[in-house]
mmCIF file with all atom_site columns, C-alpha atoms in Angstrom:
data_model
loop_
_atom_site.group_PDB
_atom_site.id
_atom_site.type_symbol
_atom_site.label_atom_id
_atom_site.label_alt_id
_atom_site.label_comp_id
_atom_site.label_asym_id
_atom_site.label_entity_id
_atom_site.label_seq_id
_atom_site.pdbx_PDB_ins_code
_atom_site.Cartn_x
_atom_site.Cartn_y
_atom_site.Cartn_z
_atom_site.occupancy
_atom_site.B_iso_or_equiv
_atom_site.pdbx_formal_charge
_atom_site.auth_seq_id
_atom_site.auth_comp_id
_atom_site.auth_asym_id
_atom_site.auth_atom_id
_atom_site.pdbx_PDB_model_num
ATOM 1   C CA . ILE J 1 1   ? 75.211  95.351  46.250 1.00 96.00 ? 1   ILE J CA 1
ATOM 2   C CA . PHE J 1 2   ? 75.740  94.861  49.978 1.00 97.00 ? 2   PHE J CA 1
ATOM 3   C CA . VAL J 1 3   ? 73.287  94.936  52.900 1.00 96.00 ? 3   VAL J CA 1
ATOM 4   C CA . ASP J 1 4   ? 74.912  95.990  56.180 1.00 95.00 ? 4   ASP J CA 1
ATOM 5   C CA . ARG J 1 5   ? 73.908  94.819  59.674 1.00 94.00 ? 5   ARG J CA 1
ATOM 6   C CA . SER J 1 6   ? 71.415  97.666  60.080 1.00 91.00 ? 6   SER J CA 1
ATOM 7   C CA . GLY J 1 7   ? 69.663  96.650  56.853 1.00 91.00 ? 7   GLY J CA 1
ATOM 8   C CA . THR J 1 8   ? 71.009  99.573  54.833 1.00 93.00 ? 8   THR J CA 1
ATOM 9   C CA . ILE J 1 9   ? 71.618  98.778  51.165 1.00 97.00 ? 9   ILE J CA 1
ATOM 10  C CA . TRP J 1 10  ? 74.932  99.892  49.652 1.00 98.00 ? 10  TRP J CA 1
ATOM 11  C CA . ILE J 1 11  ? 75.416  99.900  45.886 1.00 98.00 ? 11  ILE J CA 1
ATOM 12  C CA . GLY J 1 12  ? 78.833  100.112 44.272 1.00 98.00 ? 12  GLY J CA 1
ATOM 13  C CA . THR J 1 13  ? 78.922  101.365 40.702 1.00 98.00 ? 13  THR J CA 1
ATOM 14  C CA . ASP J 1 14  ? 81.364  101.410 37.808 1.00 97.00 ? 14  ASP J CA 1
ATOM 15  C CA . GLY J 1 15  ? 81.827  105.161 37.626 1.00 97.00 ? 15  GLY J CA 1
ATOM 16  C CA . GLY J 1 16  ? 79.103  106.505 39.919 1.00 97.00 ? 16  GLY J CA 1
ATOM 17  C CA . GLY J 1 17  ? 80.820  105.839 43.238 1.00 98.00 ? 17  GLY J CA 1
ATOM 18  C CA . LEU J 1 18  ? 79.141  104.322 46.279 1.00 98.00 ? 18  LEU J CA 1
ATOM 19  C CA . ASN J 1 19  ? 75.437  104.817 46.968 1.00 98.00 ? 19  ASN J CA 1
ATOM 20  C CA . ARG J 1 20  ? 73.491  104.251 50.186 1.00 97.00 ? 20  ARG J CA 1
ATOM 21  C CA . TYR J 1 21  ? 69.784  103.515 49.825 1.00 96.00 ? 21  TYR J CA 1
ATOM 22  C CA . ASP J 1 22  ? 67.479  104.379 52.708 1.00 89.00 ? 22  ASP J CA 1
ATOM 23  C CA . ALA J 1 23  ? 64.312  102.278 52.283 1.00 89.00 ? 23  ALA J CA 1
ATOM 24  C CA . ALA J 1 24  ? 62.440  104.222 54.988 1.00 88.00 ? 24  ALA J CA 1
ATOM 25  C CA . THR J 1 25  ? 62.694  107.492 53.059 1.00 91.00 ? 25  THR J CA 1
ATOM 26  C CA . ASP J 1 26  ? 63.157  105.967 49.584 1.00 94.00 ? 26  ASP J CA 1
ATOM 27  C CA . THR J 1 27  ? 66.238  108.149 49.062 1.00 94.00 ? 27  THR J CA 1
ATOM 28  C CA . PHE J 1 28  ? 69.871  107.709 48.073 1.00 96.00 ? 28  PHE J CA 1
ATOM 29  C CA . LYS J 1 29  ? 72.989  109.301 49.470 1.00 96.00 ? 29  LYS J CA 1
ATOM 30  C CA . HIS J 1 30  ? 75.885  109.381 47.017 1.00 97.00 ? 30  HIS J CA 1
ATOM 31  C CA . PHE J 1 31  ? 79.557  109.060 47.954 1.00 98.00 ? 31  PHE J CA 1
ATOM 32  C CA . ARG J 1 32  ? 81.852  110.158 45.143 1.00 98.00 ? 32  ARG J CA 1
ATOM 33  C CA . HIS J 1 33  ? 85.541  110.722 44.625 1.00 98.00 ? 33  HIS J CA 1
ATOM 34  C CA . ASP J 1 34  ? 86.547  114.350 45.152 1.00 97.00 ? 34  ASP J CA 1
ATOM 35  C CA . PRO J 1 35  ? 90.161  115.051 44.127 1.00 96.00 ? 35  PRO J CA 1
ATOM 36  C CA . ASN J 1 36  ? 90.209  117.990 46.574 1.00 97.00 ? 36  ASN J CA 1
ATOM 37  C CA . ASP J 1 37  ? 89.057  115.931 49.579 1.00 96.00 ? 37  ASP J CA 1
ATOM 38  C CA . ALA J 1 38  ? 91.372  113.228 50.978 1.00 94.00 ? 38  ALA J CA 1
ATOM 39  C CA . ARG J 1 39  ? 88.467  111.957 53.136 1.00 95.00 ? 39  ARG J CA 1
ATOM 40  C CA . SER J 1 40  ? 86.293  111.182 50.091 1.00 97.00 ? 40  SER J CA 1
ATOM 41  C CA . LEU J 1 41  ? 86.035  107.881 48.233 1.00 98.00 ? 41  LEU J CA 1
ATOM 42  C CA . SER J 1 42  ? 89.319  107.246 46.383 1.00 98.00 ? 42  SER J CA 1
ATOM 43  C CA . SER J 1 43  ? 87.696  106.123 43.095 1.00 98.00 ? 43  SER J CA 1
ATOM 44  C CA . ASP J 1 44  ? 84.179  106.017 41.653 1.00 98.00 ? 44  ASP J CA 1
ATOM 45  C CA . ARG J 1 45  ? 84.724  102.466 40.324 1.00 98.00 ? 45  ARG J CA 1
ATOM 46  C CA . VAL J 1 46  ? 83.613  100.234 43.224 1.00 98.00 ? 46  VAL J CA 1
ATOM 47  C CA . ARG J 1 47  ? 84.356  96.482  43.005 1.00 98.00 ? 47  ARG J CA 1
ATOM 48  C CA . ALA J 1 48  ? 83.791  95.096  46.539 1.00 98.00 ? 48  ALA J CA 1
ATOM 49  C CA . ILE J 1 49  ? 81.974  96.044  49.772 1.00 98.00 ? 49  ILE J CA 1
ATOM 50  C CA . VAL J 1 50  ? 82.202  94.355  53.210 1.00 98.00 ? 50  VAL J CA 1
ATOM 51  C CA . GLN J 1 51  ? 81.285  95.431  56.746 1.00 98.00 ? 51  GLN J CA 1
ATOM 52  C CA . ASP J 1 52  ? 83.661  94.393  59.522 1.00 97.00 ? 52  ASP J CA 1
ATOM 53  C CA . ARG J 1 53  ? 82.747  93.434  63.078 1.00 96.00 ? 53  ARG J CA 1
ATOM 54  C CA . ARG J 1 54  ? 83.549  96.951  64.307 1.00 96.00 ? 54  ARG J CA 1
ATOM 55  C CA . GLY J 1 55  ? 80.944  98.395  61.931 1.00 96.00 ? 55  GLY J CA 1
ATOM 56  C CA . PHE J 1 56  ? 83.314  99.935  59.393 1.00 97.00 ? 56  PHE J CA 1
ATOM 57  C CA . LEU J 1 57  ? 82.499  99.486  55.728 1.00 98.00 ? 57  LEU J CA 1
ATOM 58  C CA . TRP J 1 58  ? 85.422  98.410  53.519 1.00 98.00 ? 58  TRP J CA 1
ATOM 59  C CA . ILE J 1 59  ? 85.206  99.416  49.864 1.00 98.00 ? 59  ILE J CA 1
ATOM 60  C CA . GLY J 1 60  ? 87.520  98.055  47.189 1.00 98.00 ? 60  GLY J CA 1
ATOM 61  C CA . THR J 1 61  ? 87.920  100.182 44.089 1.00 98.00 ? 61  THR J CA 1
ATOM 62  C CA . ASP J 1 62  ? 89.343  99.675  40.626 1.00 97.00 ? 62  ASP J CA 1
ATOM 63  C CA . GLY J 1 63  ? 92.311  102.029 40.583 1.00 97.00 ? 63  GLY J CA 1
ATOM 64  C CA . GLY J 1 64  ? 91.814  103.820 43.899 1.00 98.00 ? 64  GLY J CA 1
ATOM 65  C CA . GLY J 1 65  ? 92.810  101.052 46.297 1.00 98.00 ? 65  GLY J CA 1
ATOM 66  C CA . LEU J 1 66  ? 91.001  100.217 49.524 1.00 98.00 ? 66  LEU J CA 1
ATOM 67  C CA . ASN J 1 67  ? 88.735  102.551 51.518 1.00 98.00 ? 67  ASN J CA 1
ATOM 68  C CA . ARG J 1 68  ? 87.471  102.228 55.094 1.00 98.00 ? 68  ARG J CA 1
ATOM 69  C CA . LEU J 1 69  ? 84.243  104.139 55.701 1.00 98.00 ? 69  LEU J CA 1
ATOM 70  C CA . ASP J 1 70  ? 83.320  105.308 59.175 1.00 96.00 ? 70  ASP J CA 1
ATOM 71  C CA . ILE J 1 71  ? 79.565  105.253 58.527 1.00 94.00 ? 71  ILE J CA 1
ATOM 72  C CA . SER J 1 72  ? 78.649  107.487 61.476 1.00 92.00 ? 72  SER J CA 1
ATOM 73  C CA . ARG J 1 73  ? 81.009  110.243 60.300 1.00 93.00 ? 73  ARG J CA 1
ATOM 74  C CA . SER J 1 74  ? 80.719  109.639 56.518 1.00 92.00 ? 74  SER J CA 1
ATOM 75  C CA . ARG J 1 75  ? 84.518  109.743 56.315 1.00 94.00 ? 75  ARG J CA 1
ATOM 76  C CA . PHE J 1 76  ? 86.792  107.521 54.279 1.00 97.00 ? 76  PHE J CA 1
ATOM 77  C CA . THR J 1 77  ? 90.312  106.423 55.141 1.00 97.00 ? 77  THR J CA 1
ATOM 78  C CA . ARG J 1 78  ? 92.314  105.413 52.086 1.00 97.00 ? 78  ARG J CA 1
ATOM 79  C CA . PHE J 1 79  ? 94.819  102.584 51.804 1.00 97.00 ? 79  PHE J CA 1
ATOM 80  C CA . GLN J 1 80  ? 96.701  102.806 48.526 1.00 97.00 ? 80  GLN J CA 1
ATOM 81  C CA . HIS J 1 81  ? 99.780  101.454 46.828 1.00 97.00 ? 81  HIS J CA 1
ATOM 82  C CA . ASP J 1 82  ? 102.915 103.506 47.415 1.00 96.00 ? 82  ASP J CA 1
ATOM 83  C CA . PRO J 1 83  ? 105.906 102.355 45.319 1.00 95.00 ? 83  PRO J CA 1
ATOM 84  C CA . ALA J 1 84  ? 108.245 103.791 47.961 1.00 96.00 ? 84  ALA J CA 1
ATOM 85  C CA . ASP J 1 85  ? 106.593 101.750 50.756 1.00 95.00 ? 85  ASP J CA 1
ATOM 86  C CA . PRO J 1 86  ? 106.814 97.928  50.445 1.00 93.00 ? 86  PRO J CA 1
ATOM 87  C CA . SER J 1 87  ? 104.349 97.576  53.332 1.00 93.00 ? 87  SER J CA 1
ATOM 88  C CA . SER J 1 88  ? 101.591 99.487  51.499 1.00 96.00 ? 88  SER J CA 1
ATOM 89  C CA . LEU J 1 89  ? 98.702  97.952  49.570 1.00 97.00 ? 89  LEU J CA 1
ATOM 90  C CA . PRO J 1 90  ? 100.403 96.014  46.718 1.00 96.00 ? 90  PRO J CA 1
ATOM 91  C CA . ASN J 1 91  ? 97.997  97.134  43.970 1.00 95.00 ? 91  ASN J CA 1
ATOM 92  C CA . ASN J 1 92  ? 95.216  99.729  43.676 1.00 98.00 ? 92  ASN J CA 1
ATOM 93  C CA . ARG J 1 93  ? 92.897  97.402  41.742 1.00 98.00 ? 93  ARG J CA 1
ATOM 94  C CA . VAL J 1 94  ? 90.935  95.703  44.551 1.00 98.00 ? 94  VAL J CA 1
ATOM 95  C CA . LEU J 1 95  ? 88.674  92.866  43.368 1.00 97.00 ? 95  LEU J CA 1
ATOM 96  C CA . SER J 1 96  ? 87.596  91.194  46.619 1.00 97.00 ? 96  SER J CA 1
ATOM 97  C CA . ILE J 1 97  ? 87.463  91.797  50.379 1.00 98.00 ? 97  ILE J CA 1
ATOM 98  C CA . PHE J 1 98  ? 86.843  89.375  53.217 1.00 96.00 ? 98  PHE J CA 1
ATOM 99  C CA . GLU J 1 99  ? 86.995  89.544  57.039 1.00 97.00 ? 99  GLU J CA 1
ATOM 100 C CA . ASP J 1 100 ? 88.309  86.385  58.722 1.00 95.00 ? 100 ASP J CA 1
ATOM 101 C CA . GLU J 1 101 ? 87.317  84.973  62.128 1.00 91.00 ? 101 GLU J CA 1
ATOM 102 C CA . ARG J 1 102 ? 90.069  87.001  63.860 1.00 91.00 ? 102 ARG J CA 1
ATOM 103 C CA . GLY J 1 103 ? 88.930  90.302  62.347 1.00 95.00 ? 103 GLY J CA 1
ATOM 104 C CA . ALA J 1 104 ? 91.718  90.590  59.772 1.00 96.00 ? 104 ALA J CA 1
ATOM 105 C CA . ILE J 1 105 ? 90.673  92.099  56.436 1.00 98.00 ? 105 ILE J CA 1
ATOM 106 C CA . TRP J 1 106 ? 91.800  90.078  53.392 1.00 98.00 ? 106 TRP J CA 1
ATOM 107 C CA . VAL J 1 107 ? 92.119  92.168  50.228 1.00 98.00 ? 107 VAL J CA 1
ATOM 108 C CA . GLY J 1 108 ? 92.342  90.424  46.852 1.00 98.00 ? 108 GLY J CA 1
ATOM 109 C CA . THR J 1 109 ? 94.027  92.547  44.206 1.00 98.00 ? 109 THR J CA 1
ATOM 110 C CA . ASP J 1 110 ? 94.372  92.320  40.439 1.00 97.00 ? 110 ASP J CA 1
ATOM 111 C CA . GLY J 1 111 ? 98.099  91.688  40.185 1.00 96.00 ? 111 GLY J CA 1
ATOM 112 C CA . GLY J 1 112 ? 99.352  92.173  43.744 1.00 96.00 ? 112 GLY J CA 1
ATOM 113 C CA . GLY J 1 113 ? 98.105  88.983  45.387 1.00 98.00 ? 113 GLY J CA 1
ATOM 114 C CA . ILE J 1 114 ? 96.480  89.237  48.796 1.00 98.00 ? 114 ILE J CA 1
ATOM 115 C CA . ALA J 1 115 ? 97.081  91.949  51.375 1.00 98.00 ? 115 ALA J CA 1
ATOM 116 C CA . ILE J 1 116 ? 95.939  91.019  54.887 1.00 98.00 ? 116 ILE J CA 1
ATOM 117 C CA . PHE J 1 117 ? 95.186  94.065  57.029 1.00 97.00 ? 117 PHE J CA 1
ATOM 118 C CA . ASP J 1 118 ? 95.554  93.783  60.799 1.00 95.00 ? 118 ASP J CA 1
ATOM 119 C CA . PRO J 1 119 ? 93.168  96.421  62.224 1.00 91.00 ? 119 PRO J CA 1
ATOM 120 C CA . SER J 1 120 ? 94.856  96.480  65.641 1.00 90.00 ? 120 SER J CA 1
ATOM 121 C CA . ALA J 1 121 ? 98.286  97.302  64.187 1.00 90.00 ? 121 ALA J CA 1
ATOM 122 C CA . GLU J 1 122 ? 97.013  99.075  61.024 1.00 90.00 ? 122 GLU J CA 1
ATOM 123 C CA . THR J 1 123 ? 99.549  97.087  58.956 1.00 93.00 ? 123 THR J CA 1
ATOM 124 C CA . PHE J 1 124 ? 99.463  94.731  55.988 1.00 96.00 ? 124 PHE J CA 1
ATOM 125 C CA . ARG J 1 125 ? 101.066 91.337  55.493 1.00 96.00 ? 125 ARG J CA 1
ATOM 126 C CA . PHE J 1 126 ? 101.017 89.603  52.128 1.00 97.00 ? 126 PHE J CA 1
ATOM 127 C CA . LEU J 1 127 ? 100.387 86.342  50.303 1.00 97.00 ? 127 LEU J CA 1
ATOM 128 C CA . ARG J 1 128 ? 101.755 86.383  46.766 1.00 97.00 ? 128 ARG J CA 1
ATOM 129 C CA . HIS J 1 129 ? 102.590 84.123  43.893 1.00 97.00 ? 129 HIS J CA 1
ATOM 130 C CA . ASP J 1 130 ? 106.255 83.156  43.790 1.00 96.00 ? 130 ASP J CA 1
ATOM 131 C CA . PRO J 1 131 ? 107.233 81.434  40.524 1.00 95.00 ? 131 PRO J CA 1
ATOM 132 C CA . ASN J 1 132 ? 110.117 79.741  42.375 1.00 96.00 ? 132 ASN J CA 1
ATOM 133 C CA . ALA J 1 133 ? 107.843 78.355  45.101 1.00 94.00 ? 133 ALA J CA 1
ATOM 134 C CA . PRO J 1 134 ? 105.226 75.916  43.755 1.00 90.00 ? 134 PRO J CA 1
ATOM 135 C CA . ASP J 1 135 ? 103.432 75.943  47.128 1.00 91.00 ? 135 ASP J CA 1
ATOM 136 C CA . SER J 1 136 ? 102.743 79.718  47.025 1.00 96.00 ? 136 SER J CA 1
ATOM 137 C CA . LEU J 1 137 ? 99.550  81.430  45.869 1.00 98.00 ? 137 LEU J CA 1
ATOM 138 C CA . SER J 1 138 ? 98.915  80.246  42.289 1.00 97.00 ? 138 SER J CA 1
ATOM 139 C CA . SER J 1 139 ? 98.171  83.709  40.825 1.00 97.00 ? 139 SER J CA 1
ATOM 140 C CA . ASP J 1 140 ? 98.343  87.319  42.018 1.00 98.00 ? 140 ASP J CA 1
ATOM 141 C CA . ARG J 1 141 ? 94.989  88.108  40.365 1.00 97.00 ? 141 ARG J CA 1
ATOM 142 C CA . VAL J 1 142 ? 92.611  87.344  43.275 1.00 98.00 ? 142 VAL J CA 1
ATOM 143 C CA . ARG J 1 143 ? 88.926  87.537  42.386 1.00 97.00 ? 143 ARG J CA 1
ATOM 144 C CA . SER J 1 144 ? 87.262  85.975  45.462 1.00 97.00 ? 144 SER J CA 1
ATOM 145 C CA . ILE J 1 145 ? 87.994  84.935  49.057 1.00 97.00 ? 145 ILE J CA 1
ATOM 146 C CA . TYR J 1 146 ? 85.909  82.757  51.377 1.00 96.00 ? 146 TYR J CA 1
ATOM 147 C CA . GLN J 1 147 ? 86.479  81.027  54.737 1.00 96.00 ? 147 GLN J CA 1
ATOM 148 C CA . ASP J 1 148 ? 84.740  77.704  55.405 1.00 96.00 ? 148 ASP J CA 1
ATOM 149 C CA . ARG J 1 149 ? 83.622  76.210  58.722 1.00 95.00 ? 149 ARG J CA 1
ATOM 150 C CA . GLN J 1 150 ? 86.966  74.419  59.123 1.00 95.00 ? 150 GLN J CA 1
ATOM 151 C CA . GLN J 1 151 ? 88.693  77.854  58.945 1.00 94.00 ? 151 GLN J CA 1
ATOM 152 C CA . GLN J 1 152 ? 90.248  77.052  55.555 1.00 97.00 ? 152 GLN J CA 1
ATOM 153 C CA . ILE J 1 153 ? 90.522  80.054  53.227 1.00 97.00 ? 153 ILE J CA 1
ATOM 154 C CA . TRP J 1 154 ? 89.416  79.475  49.630 1.00 98.00 ? 154 TRP J CA 1
ATOM 155 C CA . ILE J 1 155 ? 90.921  81.856  47.076 1.00 98.00 ? 155 ILE J CA 1
ATOM 156 C CA . GLY J 1 156 ? 89.608  82.130  43.527 1.00 98.00 ? 156 GLY J CA 1
ATOM 157 C CA . THR J 1 157 ? 92.112  83.499  41.057 1.00 98.00 ? 157 THR J CA 1
ATOM 158 C CA . SER J 1 158 ? 92.162  84.538  37.449 1.00 94.00 ? 158 SER J CA 1
ATOM 159 C CA . GLN J 1 159 ? 94.432  82.217  35.454 1.00 91.00 ? 159 GLN J CA 1
ATOM 160 C CA . GLY J 1 160 ? 95.586  80.302  38.541 1.00 95.00 ? 160 GLY J CA 1
ATOM 161 C CA . GLY J 1 161 ? 92.540  78.258  39.473 1.00 96.00 ? 161 GLY J CA 1
ATOM 162 C CA . LEU J 1 162 ? 91.327  77.735  43.018 1.00 98.00 ? 162 LEU J CA 1
ATOM 163 C CA . ASN J 1 163 ? 93.579  77.773  46.098 1.00 98.00 ? 163 ASN J CA 1
ATOM 164 C CA . ARG J 1 164 ? 92.873  76.407  49.568 1.00 98.00 ? 164 ARG J CA 1
ATOM 165 C CA . PHE J 1 165 ? 94.983  78.097  52.233 1.00 98.00 ? 165 PHE J CA 1
ATOM 166 C CA . ASP J 1 166 ? 95.361  76.570  55.687 1.00 96.00 ? 166 ASP J CA 1
ATOM 167 C CA . PRO J 1 167 ? 96.077  79.442  58.110 1.00 94.00 ? 167 PRO J CA 1
ATOM 168 C CA . ALA J 1 168 ? 97.358  77.039  60.795 1.00 94.00 ? 168 ALA J CA 1
ATOM 169 C CA . THR J 1 169 ? 100.077 75.528  58.589 1.00 95.00 ? 169 THR J CA 1
ATOM 170 C CA . ARG J 1 170 ? 100.319 78.457  56.143 1.00 93.00 ? 170 ARG J CA 1
ATOM 171 C CA . THR J 1 171 ? 100.196 76.030  53.216 1.00 95.00 ? 171 THR J CA 1
ATOM 172 C CA . PHE J 1 172 ? 98.350  76.140  49.906 1.00 97.00 ? 172 PHE J CA 1
ATOM 173 C CA . GLN J 1 173 ? 96.655  73.412  47.941 1.00 97.00 ? 173 GLN J CA 1
ATOM 174 C CA . HIS J 1 174 ? 95.920  74.210  44.292 1.00 97.00 ? 174 HIS J CA 1
ATOM 175 C CA . PHE J 1 175 ? 92.958  73.081  42.210 1.00 96.00 ? 175 PHE J CA 1
ATOM 176 C CA . ARG J 1 176 ? 93.317  73.718  38.492 1.00 94.00 ? 176 ARG J CA 1
ATOM 177 C CA . HIS J 1 177 ? 91.305  72.733  35.473 1.00 91.00 ? 177 HIS J CA 1
ATOM 178 C CA . ASN J 1 178 ? 92.639  69.597  33.834 1.00 90.00 ? 178 ASN J CA 1
ATOM 179 C CA . PRO J 1 179 ? 90.914  68.775  30.527 1.00 91.00 ? 179 PRO J CA 1
ATOM 180 C CA . GLN J 1 180 ? 92.195  65.183  30.848 1.00 93.00 ? 180 GLN J CA 1
ATOM 181 C CA . ASP J 1 181 ? 90.438  64.689  34.197 1.00 90.00 ? 181 ASP J CA 1
ATOM 182 C CA . PRO J 1 182 ? 86.631  64.986  34.105 1.00 84.00 ? 182 PRO J CA 1
#
């Protein structure tokens, strides 16, 4: 469930697509995947919703990748994994979305690490786990992303613990469960 800046309530479902609730009229508008319409939602399994500073709604789906909704036009733009394009979204299972202080959209995926979308260039850059680099992202299964007041990015992973990323130095610090350390 996400409330946008205008107070509109958006509800993502696990199979029913994206729903917009209008409290003034007590009605819903449904946005569903239509295989015959490339401007529709890419999957009906919605996992994350965020509104960026330009007013676009970003919707992460389980299996359909990332969608950008132009609310005024009710049109979706899809960003999906393309095996032939290494600069595409690394995985179509999007678990988390976050907009940083510069307006970049951070996309946490289930197996592809983090894709960082630059809206001005419409390109992705990536943060991934590298088993040969102990100072890389600890796991490519990214479940949550948050930026604190000191501009540090906190990344919650599945099976890799918590990561703190410093954008200025581009370094990670890992926090993992240690049963020997209460």
